[in-house]
Every structure is written in structure tokens, then in C-alpha cells.
Amino acid sequence: DITEQMGQEFGDYLGGVENNQEILLSRLSYDPEDTTQYGVANQMKLTTLMAAGDVDVFIMDEETYGELQNLGAFKELSGLMTSEQMEKWEAYLHYDRDPESGEEGVYALELDTSPVLEKYQLYGGGTVYGAVMVGSSRSETGIQFFEYLMNE
């Protein structure tokens, strides 16, 4: 399974995973208009994981990014990244406005050219965004995941 392979690769990229740590990659999707039994169950699972702070990074299409950004779901990234990362990823930084304060900041990375996403043929066509969820207690690991995705 692709998510298991990516999880293993990311663990290797980090230099291994401690006994008390777990890398979980899931293909959950966000589609509030999907009212099928599967769609509703998927939304409930995703909402539960997000509320518990168990979702650190969300990779999504442009429409999903817009919907979740309007809900204030993402952390502003410039305070989480080093100046070297900001410079290295300058072309991929996605600026947006905080839905509450209106202040502009970096809320996502555009991952269209990610070698990892290309390798696994994920998200063909269209803009792909990666963002750190506001409830994440492991933001640094989220940034490391972006490094893994953009590693050439």
C-alpha cells in the first residue's frame, strides 16, 4: 500500500522512529458534499482526528484548501520554518489571509513538483497544497514531512 511505503520512507528520512512514535498516513478526503455512507463516515473520522490534534499535515487540492483555510484550519508557517527553508521554498510558499485577523501569512506549500508525490502518482494535475493543521502538536514534524516531500 502506498501510504505504508511513504510512511516507511518518511520514517527512514527522519532517521528512524522511536518505540513510542507512530507515522500514520491516510487517504482520508474532505468532501462535505459527499452524503454517501462512506463519505459521511470518512468526514466523521477526519473531523475526530482533527479535533484530537492527530492530523499534523493535510495534503489537498485547491478547492479543499480554500474551504479549510476559510475555517481557520491551518497554522501560519513562517514562524515554523527556518529562514533557510523559507528561502529554499520561496517559489512554493502560498500566501493567504488569516480568516479572523485578515493578516497575510504563509499557510501552505505548493507541492505540485514534489518528487515523492510524482513517484507515487498522487494528485495528477492541478495545484496541490500542503499545510500544517492548527491543532497539531507536532508542527516541526509537519515541516520535516514537507522536507521529505520536496527532497530531490
CSV table of N, CA and C in Angstrom, one decimal:
chain,number,residue,atom,x,y,z
A,1,ASP,N,0.8,-1.2,0.0
A,1,ASP,CA,0.0,0.0,0.0
A,1,ASP,C,0.9,1.2,0.0
A,2,ILE,N,0.5,2.2,-0.8
A,2,ILE,CA,1.3,3.4,-1.0
A,2,ILE,C,1.5,4.2,0.3
A,3,THR,N,0.5,4.3,1.1
A,3,THR,CA,0.6,5.1,2.4
A,3,THR,C,1.6,4.4,3.3
A,4,GLU,N,1.6,3.1,3.4
A,4,GLU,CA,2.6,2.4,4.2
A,4,GLU,C,4.0,2.6,3.7
A,5,GLN,N,4.2,2.5,2.4
A,5,GLN,CA,5.5,2.8,1.8
A,5,GLN,C,6.0,4.2,2.1
A,6,MET,N,5.1,5.2,1.9
A,6,MET,CA,5.5,6.5,2.2
A,6,MET,C,5.8,6.7,3.7
A,7,GLY,N,5.0,6.1,4.5
A,7,GLY,CA,5.3,6.2,6.0
A,7,GLY,C,6.7,5.6,6.3
A,8,GLN,N,7.0,4.5,5.7
A,8,GLN,CA,8.3,3.8,6.0
A,8,GLN,C,9.4,4.7,5.5
A,9,GLU,N,9.2,5.3,4.3
A,9,GLU,CA,10.3,6.2,3.7
A,9,GLU,C,10.4,7.4,4.6
A,10,PHE,N,9.3,8.0,5.0
A,10,PHE,CA,9.4,9.2,5.9
A,10,PHE,C,10.1,8.8,7.2
A,11,GLY,N,9.8,7.7,7.8
A,11,GLY,CA,10.5,7.2,9.0
A,11,GLY,C,12.0,7.1,8.8
A,12,ASP,N,12.4,6.5,7.6
A,12,ASP,CA,13.8,6.4,7.3
A,12,ASP,C,14.4,7.8,7.1
A,13,TYR,N,13.7,8.7,6.5
A,13,TYR,CA,14.2,10.1,6.2
A,13,TYR,C,14.4,10.7,7.6
A,14,LEU,N,13.6,10.5,8.6
A,14,LEU,CA,13.8,11.1,9.9
A,14,LEU,C,14.9,10.4,10.7
A,15,GLY,N,15.4,9.3,10.1
A,15,GLY,CA,16.5,8.6,10.8
A,15,GLY,C,15.9,7.5,11.8
A,16,GLY,N,14.7,7.1,11.6
A,16,GLY,CA,14.1,6.1,12.4
A,16,GLY,C,13.0,6.7,13.3
A,17,VAL,N,12.2,5.8,13.8
A,17,VAL,CA,11.0,6.2,14.6
A,17,VAL,C,11.2,5.5,16.0
A,18,GLU,N,11.0,6.3,17.0
A,18,GLU,CA,11.1,5.8,18.4
A,18,GLU,C,10.0,4.8,18.7
A,19,ASN,N,10.1,4.0,19.7
A,19,ASN,CA,9.1,3.0,20.0
A,19,ASN,C,7.8,3.6,20.3
A,20,ASN,N,7.8,4.8,20.9
A,20,ASN,CA,6.5,5.4,21.3
A,20,ASN,C,5.9,6.3,20.2
A,21,GLN,N,6.5,6.3,19.0
A,21,GLN,CA,6.0,7.1,18.0
A,21,GLN,C,5.4,6.3,16.9
A,22,GLU,N,4.6,7.0,16.1
A,22,GLU,CA,3.9,6.3,15.0
A,22,GLU,C,3.7,7.3,13.8
A,23,ILE,N,3.9,6.8,12.6
A,23,ILE,CA,3.7,7.6,11.5
A,23,ILE,C,2.4,7.0,10.8
A,24,LEU,N,1.4,7.8,10.7
A,24,LEU,CA,0.2,7.3,10.1
A,24,LEU,C,-0.1,8.2,8.9
A,25,LEU,N,-0.1,7.6,7.7
A,25,LEU,CA,-0.5,8.4,6.5
A,25,LEU,C,-1.8,7.7,6.1
A,26,SER,N,-2.8,8.6,5.8
A,26,SER,CA,-4.1,8.1,5.5
A,26,SER,C,-4.7,8.8,4.2
A,27,ARG,N,-5.5,8.1,3.4
A,27,ARG,CA,-6.0,8.7,2.3
A,27,ARG,C,-7.4,9.3,2.5
A,28,LEU,N,-7.7,9.8,3.7
A,28,LEU,CA,-9.0,10.4,4.0
A,28,LEU,C,-9.1,11.6,3.1
A,29,SER,N,-10.4,11.9,2.7
A,29,SER,CA,-10.6,13.0,1.9
A,29,SER,C,-11.6,13.9,2.6
A,30,TYR,N,-11.6,15.2,2.2
A,30,TYR,CA,-12.6,16.2,2.7
A,30,TYR,C,-13.5,16.6,1.6
A,31,ASP,N,-14.7,16.1,1.7
A,31,ASP,CA,-15.8,16.5,0.7
A,31,ASP,C,-17.1,16.6,1.5
A,32,PRO,N,-17.4,17.8,2.0
A,32,PRO,CA,-18.6,18.0,2.7
A,32,PRO,C,-19.9,17.7,1.9
A,33,GLU,N,-19.8,17.6,0.6
A,33,GLU,CA,-21.0,17.4,-0.2
A,33,GLU,C,-21.2,15.9,-0.4
A,34,ASP,N,-20.3,15.0,0.0
A,34,ASP,CA,-20.4,13.6,-0.2
A,34,ASP,C,-21.3,13.1,0.9
A,35,THR,N,-22.6,12.7,0.6
A,35,THR,CA,-23.5,12.3,1.6
A,35,THR,C,-23.7,10.8,1.6
A,36,THR,N,-22.9,10.1,0.8
A,36,THR,CA,-23.0,8.6,0.9
A,36,THR,C,-22.5,8.1,2.3
A,37,GLN,N,-22.9,6.9,2.6
A,37,GLN,CA,-22.5,6.4,3.9
A,37,GLN,C,-21.0,6.4,4.1
A,38,TYR,N,-20.2,6.0,3.0
A,38,TYR,CA,-18.8,6.1,3.1
A,38,TYR,C,-18.3,7.5,3.3
A,39,GLY,N,-18.9,8.4,2.5
A,39,GLY,CA,-18.5,9.8,2.6
A,39,GLY,C,-18.7,10.4,4.0
A,40,VAL,N,-19.8,10.2,4.6
A,40,VAL,CA,-20.2,10.7,5.9
A,40,VAL,C,-19.2,10.0,6.9
A,41,ALA,N,-19.0,8.7,6.8
A,41,ALA,CA,-18.1,8.1,7.8
A,41,ALA,C,-16.7,8.6,7.7
A,42,ASN,N,-16.2,8.9,6.4
A,42,ASN,CA,-14.9,9.5,6.2
A,42,ASN,C,-14.8,10.9,6.8
A,43,GLN,N,-15.9,11.7,6.7
A,43,GLN,CA,-15.9,13.0,7.3
A,43,GLN,C,-15.8,13.0,8.8
A,44,MET,N,-16.6,12.0,9.4
A,44,MET,CA,-16.6,11.9,10.8
A,44,MET,C,-15.2,11.5,11.3
A,45,LYS,N,-14.6,10.5,10.7
A,45,LYS,CA,-13.3,10.1,11.1
A,45,LYS,C,-12.3,11.2,11.0
A,46,LEU,N,-12.3,12.0,9.9
A,46,LEU,CA,-11.4,13.1,9.7
A,46,LEU,C,-11.6,14.2,10.7
A,47,THR,N,-12.9,14.5,11.0
A,47,THR,CA,-13.2,15.5,12.0
A,47,THR,C,-12.7,15.1,13.4
A,48,THR,N,-12.9,13.8,13.7
A,48,THR,CA,-12.5,13.3,15.0
A,48,THR,C,-10.9,13.4,15.1
A,49,LEU,N,-10.2,13.0,14.1
A,49,LEU,CA,-8.8,13.0,14.1
A,49,LEU,C,-8.3,14.5,14.2
A,50,MET,N,-8.9,15.4,13.5
A,50,MET,CA,-8.5,16.8,13.5
A,50,MET,C,-8.8,17.4,14.9
A,51,ALA,N,-9.9,17.1,15.5
A,51,ALA,CA,-10.3,17.6,16.8
A,51,ALA,C,-9.3,17.1,17.9
A,52,ALA,N,-8.9,15.9,17.7
A,52,ALA,CA,-8.0,15.3,18.7
A,52,ALA,C,-6.5,15.8,18.5
A,53,GLY,N,-6.3,16.5,17.5
A,53,GLY,CA,-4.9,17.0,17.2
A,53,GLY,C,-4.0,15.9,16.6
A,54,ASP,N,-4.7,14.9,16.0
A,54,ASP,CA,-3.9,13.8,15.5
A,54,ASP,C,-3.6,14.0,14.0
A,55,VAL,N,-4.0,15.0,13.4
A,55,VAL,CA,-3.7,15.3,12.0
A,55,VAL,C,-2.7,16.5,12.0
A,56,ASP,N,-1.5,16.2,11.6
A,56,ASP,CA,-0.4,17.2,11.6
A,56,ASP,C,-0.4,17.9,10.2
A,57,VAL,N,-0.4,17.2,9.2
A,57,VAL,CA,-0.3,17.8,7.8
A,57,VAL,C,-1.5,17.3,7.0
A,58,PHE,N,-2.0,18.2,6.2
A,58,PHE,CA,-3.0,17.8,5.2
A,58,PHE,C,-2.5,18.2,3.8
A,59,ILE,N,-2.6,17.2,2.9
A,59,ILE,CA,-2.2,17.4,1.5
A,59,ILE,C,-3.5,17.4,0.8
A,60,MET,N,-3.8,18.5,-0.1
A,60,MET,CA,-5.1,18.6,-0.6
A,60,MET,C,-5.1,19.4,-2.0
A,61,ASP,N,-6.2,19.4,-2.6
A,61,ASP,CA,-6.4,20.1,-3.9
A,61,ASP,C,-6.8,21.6,-3.5
A,62,GLU,N,-6.9,22.4,-4.5
A,62,GLU,CA,-7.1,23.8,-4.3
A,62,GLU,C,-8.5,24.1,-3.7
A,63,GLU,N,-9.5,23.4,-4.1
A,63,GLU,CA,-10.8,23.6,-3.6
A,63,GLU,C,-10.9,23.3,-2.1
A,64,THR,N,-10.3,22.2,-1.7
A,64,THR,CA,-10.3,21.8,-0.3
A,64,THR,C,-9.5,22.7,0.5
A,65,TYR,N,-8.3,23.2,0.0
A,65,TYR,CA,-7.5,24.2,0.7
A,65,TYR,C,-8.3,25.4,1.0
A,66,GLY,N,-9.0,25.9,0.0
A,66,GLY,CA,-9.8,27.1,0.2
A,66,GLY,C,-10.9,27.0,1.2
A,67,GLU,N,-11.6,25.8,1.2
A,67,GLU,CA,-12.6,25.6,2.2
A,67,GLU,C,-12.1,25.5,3.6
A,68,LEU,N,-11.0,24.8,3.8
A,68,LEU,CA,-10.4,24.6,5.1
A,68,LEU,C,-9.7,25.9,5.6
A,69,GLN,N,-9.1,26.6,4.7
A,69,GLN,CA,-8.4,27.9,5.1
A,69,GLN,C,-9.4,28.9,5.6
A,70,ASN,N,-10.6,28.9,4.9
A,70,ASN,CA,-11.7,29.8,5.4
A,70,ASN,C,-12.2,29.5,6.8
A,71,LEU,N,-12.0,28.2,7.2
A,71,LEU,CA,-12.4,27.8,8.5
A,71,LEU,C,-11.3,28.0,9.6
A,72,GLY,N,-10.1,28.5,9.1
A,72,GLY,CA,-9.0,28.7,10.0
A,72,GLY,C,-8.3,27.5,10.5
A,73,ALA,N,-8.3,26.5,9.6
A,73,ALA,CA,-7.8,25.1,9.9
A,73,ALA,C,-6.2,25.0,9.9
A,74,PHE,N,-5.5,26.0,9.4
A,74,PHE,CA,-4.1,25.9,9.2
A,74,PHE,C,-3.3,26.8,10.0
A,75,LYS,N,-2.1,26.4,10.4
A,75,LYS,CA,-1.1,27.2,11.1
A,75,LYS,C,-0.4,28.1,10.1
A,76,GLU,N,0.0,29.3,10.5
A,76,GLU,CA,0.8,30.2,9.7
A,76,GLU,C,2.2,29.6,9.8
A,77,LEU,N,2.9,29.4,8.6
A,77,LEU,CA,4.1,28.6,8.5
A,77,LEU,C,5.4,29.3,8.7
A,78,SER,N,5.4,30.6,8.5
A,78,SER,CA,6.7,31.3,8.5
A,78,SER,C,7.4,31.3,9.9
A,79,GLY,N,6.6,31.1,10.9
A,79,GLY,CA,7.2,31.0,12.3
A,79,GLY,C,7.6,29.6,12.6
A,80,LEU,N,7.2,28.6,11.8
A,80,LEU,CA,7.6,27.3,12.0
A,80,LEU,C,8.9,26.9,11.2
A,81,MET,N,9.1,27.6,10.1
A,81,MET,CA,10.2,27.2,9.2
A,81,MET,C,11.4,28.1,9.5
A,82,THR,N,12.6,27.5,9.2
A,82,THR,CA,13.8,28.3,9.3
A,82,THR,C,13.9,29.3,8.2
A,83,SER,N,14.8,30.3,8.3
A,83,SER,CA,15.0,31.2,7.2
A,83,SER,C,15.5,30.5,6.0
A,84,GLU,N,16.3,29.4,6.2
A,84,GLU,CA,16.9,28.7,5.1
A,84,GLU,C,15.7,28.0,4.3
A,85,GLN,N,14.8,27.4,5.1
A,85,GLN,CA,13.6,26.7,4.4
A,85,GLN,C,12.8,27.8,3.7
A,86,MET,N,12.5,28.9,4.3
A,86,MET,CA,11.8,30.0,3.6
A,86,MET,C,12.4,30.4,2.3
A,87,GLU,N,13.7,30.5,2.3
A,87,GLU,CA,14.4,30.9,1.1
A,87,GLU,C,14.4,29.8,0.1
A,88,LYS,N,14.7,28.5,0.5
A,88,LYS,CA,14.8,27.4,-0.4
A,88,LYS,C,13.4,27.2,-1.1
A,89,TRP,N,12.3,27.3,-0.3
A,89,TRP,CA,11.0,27.1,-0.8
A,89,TRP,C,10.2,28.3,-1.3
A,90,GLU,N,10.9,29.4,-1.4
A,90,GLU,CA,10.3,30.7,-1.7
A,90,GLU,C,9.3,30.6,-2.9
A,91,ALA,N,9.6,29.8,-3.9
A,91,ALA,CA,8.7,29.7,-5.1
A,91,ALA,C,7.5,28.9,-4.8
A,92,TYR,N,7.5,28.1,-3.7
A,92,TYR,CA,6.4,27.2,-3.4
A,92,TYR,C,5.5,27.7,-2.2
A,93,LEU,N,5.9,28.8,-1.6
A,93,LEU,CA,5.1,29.4,-0.5
A,93,LEU,C,3.8,29.9,-1.0
A,94,HIS,N,2.8,29.5,-0.3
A,94,HIS,CA,1.4,30.0,-0.6
A,94,HIS,C,1.0,31.0,0.4
A,95,TYR,N,0.8,32.3,0.0
A,95,TYR,CA,0.4,33.3,0.9
A,95,TYR,C,-1.1,33.4,0.9
A,96,ASP,N,-1.7,33.7,2.1
A,96,ASP,CA,-3.1,33.9,2.2
A,96,ASP,C,-3.4,34.8,3.4
A,97,ARG,N,-4.6,35.1,3.6
A,97,ARG,CA,-5.0,35.9,4.7
A,97,ARG,C,-5.6,35.1,5.8
A,98,ASP,N,-5.3,35.4,7.1
A,98,ASP,CA,-5.9,34.8,8.2
A,98,ASP,C,-7.4,35.1,8.2
A,99,PRO,N,-8.3,34.2,8.3
A,99,PRO,CA,-9.7,34.5,8.2
A,99,PRO,C,-10.2,35.3,9.3
A,100,GLU,N,-9.5,35.3,10.5
A,100,GLU,CA,-10.0,36.2,11.6
A,100,GLU,C,-9.4,37.6,11.6
A,101,SER,N,-8.0,37.6,11.5
A,101,SER,CA,-7.4,38.9,11.6
A,101,SER,C,-7.2,39.6,10.3
A,102,GLY,N,-7.2,38.9,9.2
A,102,GLY,CA,-7.0,39.4,7.9
A,102,GLY,C,-5.6,39.6,7.5
A,103,GLU,N,-4.7,39.3,8.5
A,103,GLU,CA,-3.2,39.5,8.2
A,103,GLU,C,-2.8,38.4,7.2
A,104,GLU,N,-1.8,38.9,6.3
A,104,GLU,CA,-1.3,37.9,5.4
A,104,GLU,C,-0.2,37.1,6.0
A,105,GLY,N,-0.1,35.9,5.5
A,105,GLY,CA,1.0,35.0,6.0
A,105,GLY,C,1.1,33.8,5.1
A,106,VAL,N,2.0,32.9,5.4
A,106,VAL,CA,2.2,31.7,4.6
A,106,VAL,C,1.4,30.6,5.3
A,107,TYR,N,0.5,30.0,4.6
A,107,TYR,CA,-0.4,29.0,5.1
A,107,TYR,C,-0.2,27.6,4.5
A,108,ALA,N,0.5,27.6,3.4
A,108,ALA,CA,0.7,26.3,2.7
A,108,ALA,C,1.9,26.3,1.8
A,109,LEU,N,2.3,25.1,1.4
A,109,LEU,CA,3.3,25.0,0.4
A,109,LEU,C,2.6,24.4,-0.8
A,110,GLU,N,3.0,24.9,-2.0
A,110,GLU,CA,2.5,24.3,-3.2
A,110,GLU,C,3.4,23.1,-3.6
A,111,LEU,N,2.8,21.9,-3.6
A,111,LEU,CA,3.6,20.7,-3.7
A,111,LEU,C,3.5,20.0,-5.1
A,112,ASP,N,3.1,20.8,-6.1
A,112,ASP,CA,2.9,20.2,-7.5
A,112,ASP,C,4.1,19.5,-8.0
A,113,THR,N,5.3,20.0,-7.6
A,113,THR,CA,6.5,19.4,-8.2
A,113,THR,C,7.2,18.4,-7.2
A,114,SER,N,6.5,18.0,-6.2
A,114,SER,CA,7.1,17.1,-5.2
A,114,SER,C,7.5,15.8,-5.9
A,115,PRO,N,8.8,15.5,-5.8
A,115,PRO,CA,9.3,14.2,-6.4
A,115,PRO,C,8.6,13.0,-5.7
A,116,VAL,N,8.2,13.1,-4.5
A,116,VAL,CA,7.6,11.9,-3.8
A,116,VAL,C,6.1,11.8,-4.3
A,117,LEU,N,5.4,12.9,-4.4
A,117,LEU,CA,4.0,12.8,-4.9
A,117,LEU,C,4.0,12.3,-6.4
A,118,GLU,N,5.0,12.8,-7.1
A,118,GLU,CA,5.1,12.3,-8.5
A,118,GLU,C,5.5,10.8,-8.6
A,119,LYS,N,6.4,10.4,-7.7
A,119,LYS,CA,6.8,9.0,-7.7
A,119,LYS,C,5.6,8.0,-7.5
A,120,TYR,N,4.7,8.4,-6.5
A,120,TYR,CA,3.6,7.6,-6.2
A,120,TYR,C,2.3,8.0,-7.0
A,121,GLN,N,2.5,8.9,-8.0
A,121,GLN,CA,1.4,9.3,-8.9
A,121,GLN,C,0.2,9.8,-8.1
A,122,LEU,N,0.5,10.6,-7.1
A,122,LEU,CA,-0.6,11.2,-6.3
A,122,LEU,C,-0.9,12.6,-6.8
A,123,TYR,N,-2.1,13.0,-6.9
A,123,TYR,CA,-2.5,14.3,-7.3
A,123,TYR,C,-2.0,14.7,-8.7
A,124,GLY,N,-2.4,14.0,-9.7
A,124,GLY,CA,-2.0,14.4,-11.0
A,124,GLY,C,-2.9,15.6,-11.5
A,125,GLY,N,-2.2,16.6,-11.9
A,125,GLY,CA,-2.8,17.8,-12.4
A,125,GLY,C,-3.4,18.7,-11.3
A,126,GLY,N,-3.4,20.0,-11.6
A,126,GLY,CA,-3.9,21.0,-10.6
A,126,GLY,C,-2.9,21.3,-9.5
A,127,THR,N,-3.2,22.3,-8.7
A,127,THR,CA,-2.3,22.7,-7.7
A,127,THR,C,-2.6,21.8,-6.4
A,128,VAL,N,-1.5,21.4,-5.9
A,128,VAL,CA,-1.5,20.6,-4.7
A,128,VAL,C,-0.9,21.4,-3.5
A,129,TYR,N,-1.7,21.4,-2.4
A,129,TYR,CA,-1.2,22.2,-1.2
A,129,TYR,C,-0.9,21.3,-0.1
A,130,GLY,N,0.1,21.7,0.7
A,130,GLY,CA,0.4,21.0,2.0
A,130,GLY,C,0.3,22.1,3.1
A,131,ALA,N,-0.4,21.8,4.1
A,131,ALA,CA,-0.5,22.7,5.2
A,131,ALA,C,-0.4,22.0,6.6
A,132,VAL,N,0.0,22.7,7.6
A,132,VAL,CA,0.1,22.1,9.0
A,132,VAL,C,-1.2,22.5,9.7
A,133,MET,N,-1.9,21.5,10.2
A,133,MET,CA,-3.2,21.8,10.9
A,133,MET,C,-3.0,22.6,12.2
A,134,VAL,N,-3.9,23.5,12.4
A,134,VAL,CA,-3.9,24.3,13.6
A,134,VAL,C,-3.8,23.6,14.9
A,135,GLY,N,-4.4,22.4,14.9
A,135,GLY,CA,-4.4,21.6,16.2
A,135,GLY,C,-3.2,20.7,16.4
A,136,SER,N,-2.3,20.8,15.4
A,136,SER,CA,-1.1,19.9,15.5
A,136,SER,C,-0.2,20.3,16.7
A,137,SER,N,0.2,19.3,17.4
A,137,SER,CA,1.2,19.5,18.5
A,137,SER,C,2.6,19.1,18.0
A,138,ARG,N,2.7,18.6,16.7
A,138,ARG,CA,3.9,18.2,16.2
A,138,ARG,C,4.3,19.0,14.9
A,139,SER,N,4.2,20.3,15.0
A,139,SER,CA,4.4,21.1,13.8
A,139,SER,C,5.7,20.9,13.2
A,140,GLU,N,6.8,20.7,14.0
A,140,GLU,CA,8.1,20.5,13.5
A,140,GLU,C,8.2,19.3,12.6
A,141,THR,N,7.5,18.2,13.0
A,141,THR,CA,7.4,17.0,12.2
A,141,THR,C,6.7,17.3,10.9
A,142,GLY,N,5.7,18.1,10.9
A,142,GLY,CA,5.0,18.5,9.7
A,142,GLY,C,5.9,19.2,8.7
A,143,ILE,N,6.8,20.1,9.2
A,143,ILE,CA,7.8,20.8,8.4
A,143,ILE,C,8.8,19.7,7.8
A,144,GLN,N,9.2,18.8,8.7
A,144,GLN,CA,10.0,17.7,8.2
A,144,GLN,C,9.4,16.9,7.1
A,145,PHE,N,8.1,16.7,7.2
A,145,PHE,CA,7.4,16.0,6.2
A,145,PHE,C,7.4,16.7,4.9
A,146,PHE,N,7.3,18.1,4.9
A,146,PHE,CA,7.4,18.9,3.7
A,146,PHE,C,8.9,18.7,3.1
A,147,GLU,N,9.9,18.7,4.0
A,147,GLU,CA,11.2,18.5,3.5
A,147,GLU,C,11.3,17.1,2.8
A,148,TYR,N,10.8,16.1,3.4
A,148,TYR,CA,10.8,14.8,2.7
A,148,TYR,C,10.1,14.8,1.4
A,149,LEU,N,8.9,15.5,1.3
A,149,LEU,CA,8.1,15.6,0.0
A,149,LEU,C,8.9,16.3,-1.0
A,150,MET,N,9.6,17.4,-0.6
A,150,MET,CA,10.3,18.2,-1.6
A,150,MET,C,11.8,17.8,-1.8
A,151,ASN,N,12.2,16.8,-1.1
A,151,ASN,CA,13.6,16.4,-1.2
A,151,ASN,C,13.9,15.9,-2.6
A,152,GLU,N,14.9,16.4,-3.2
A,152,GLU,CA,15.2,16.0,-4.6
A,152,GLU,C,16.5,15.2,-4.5
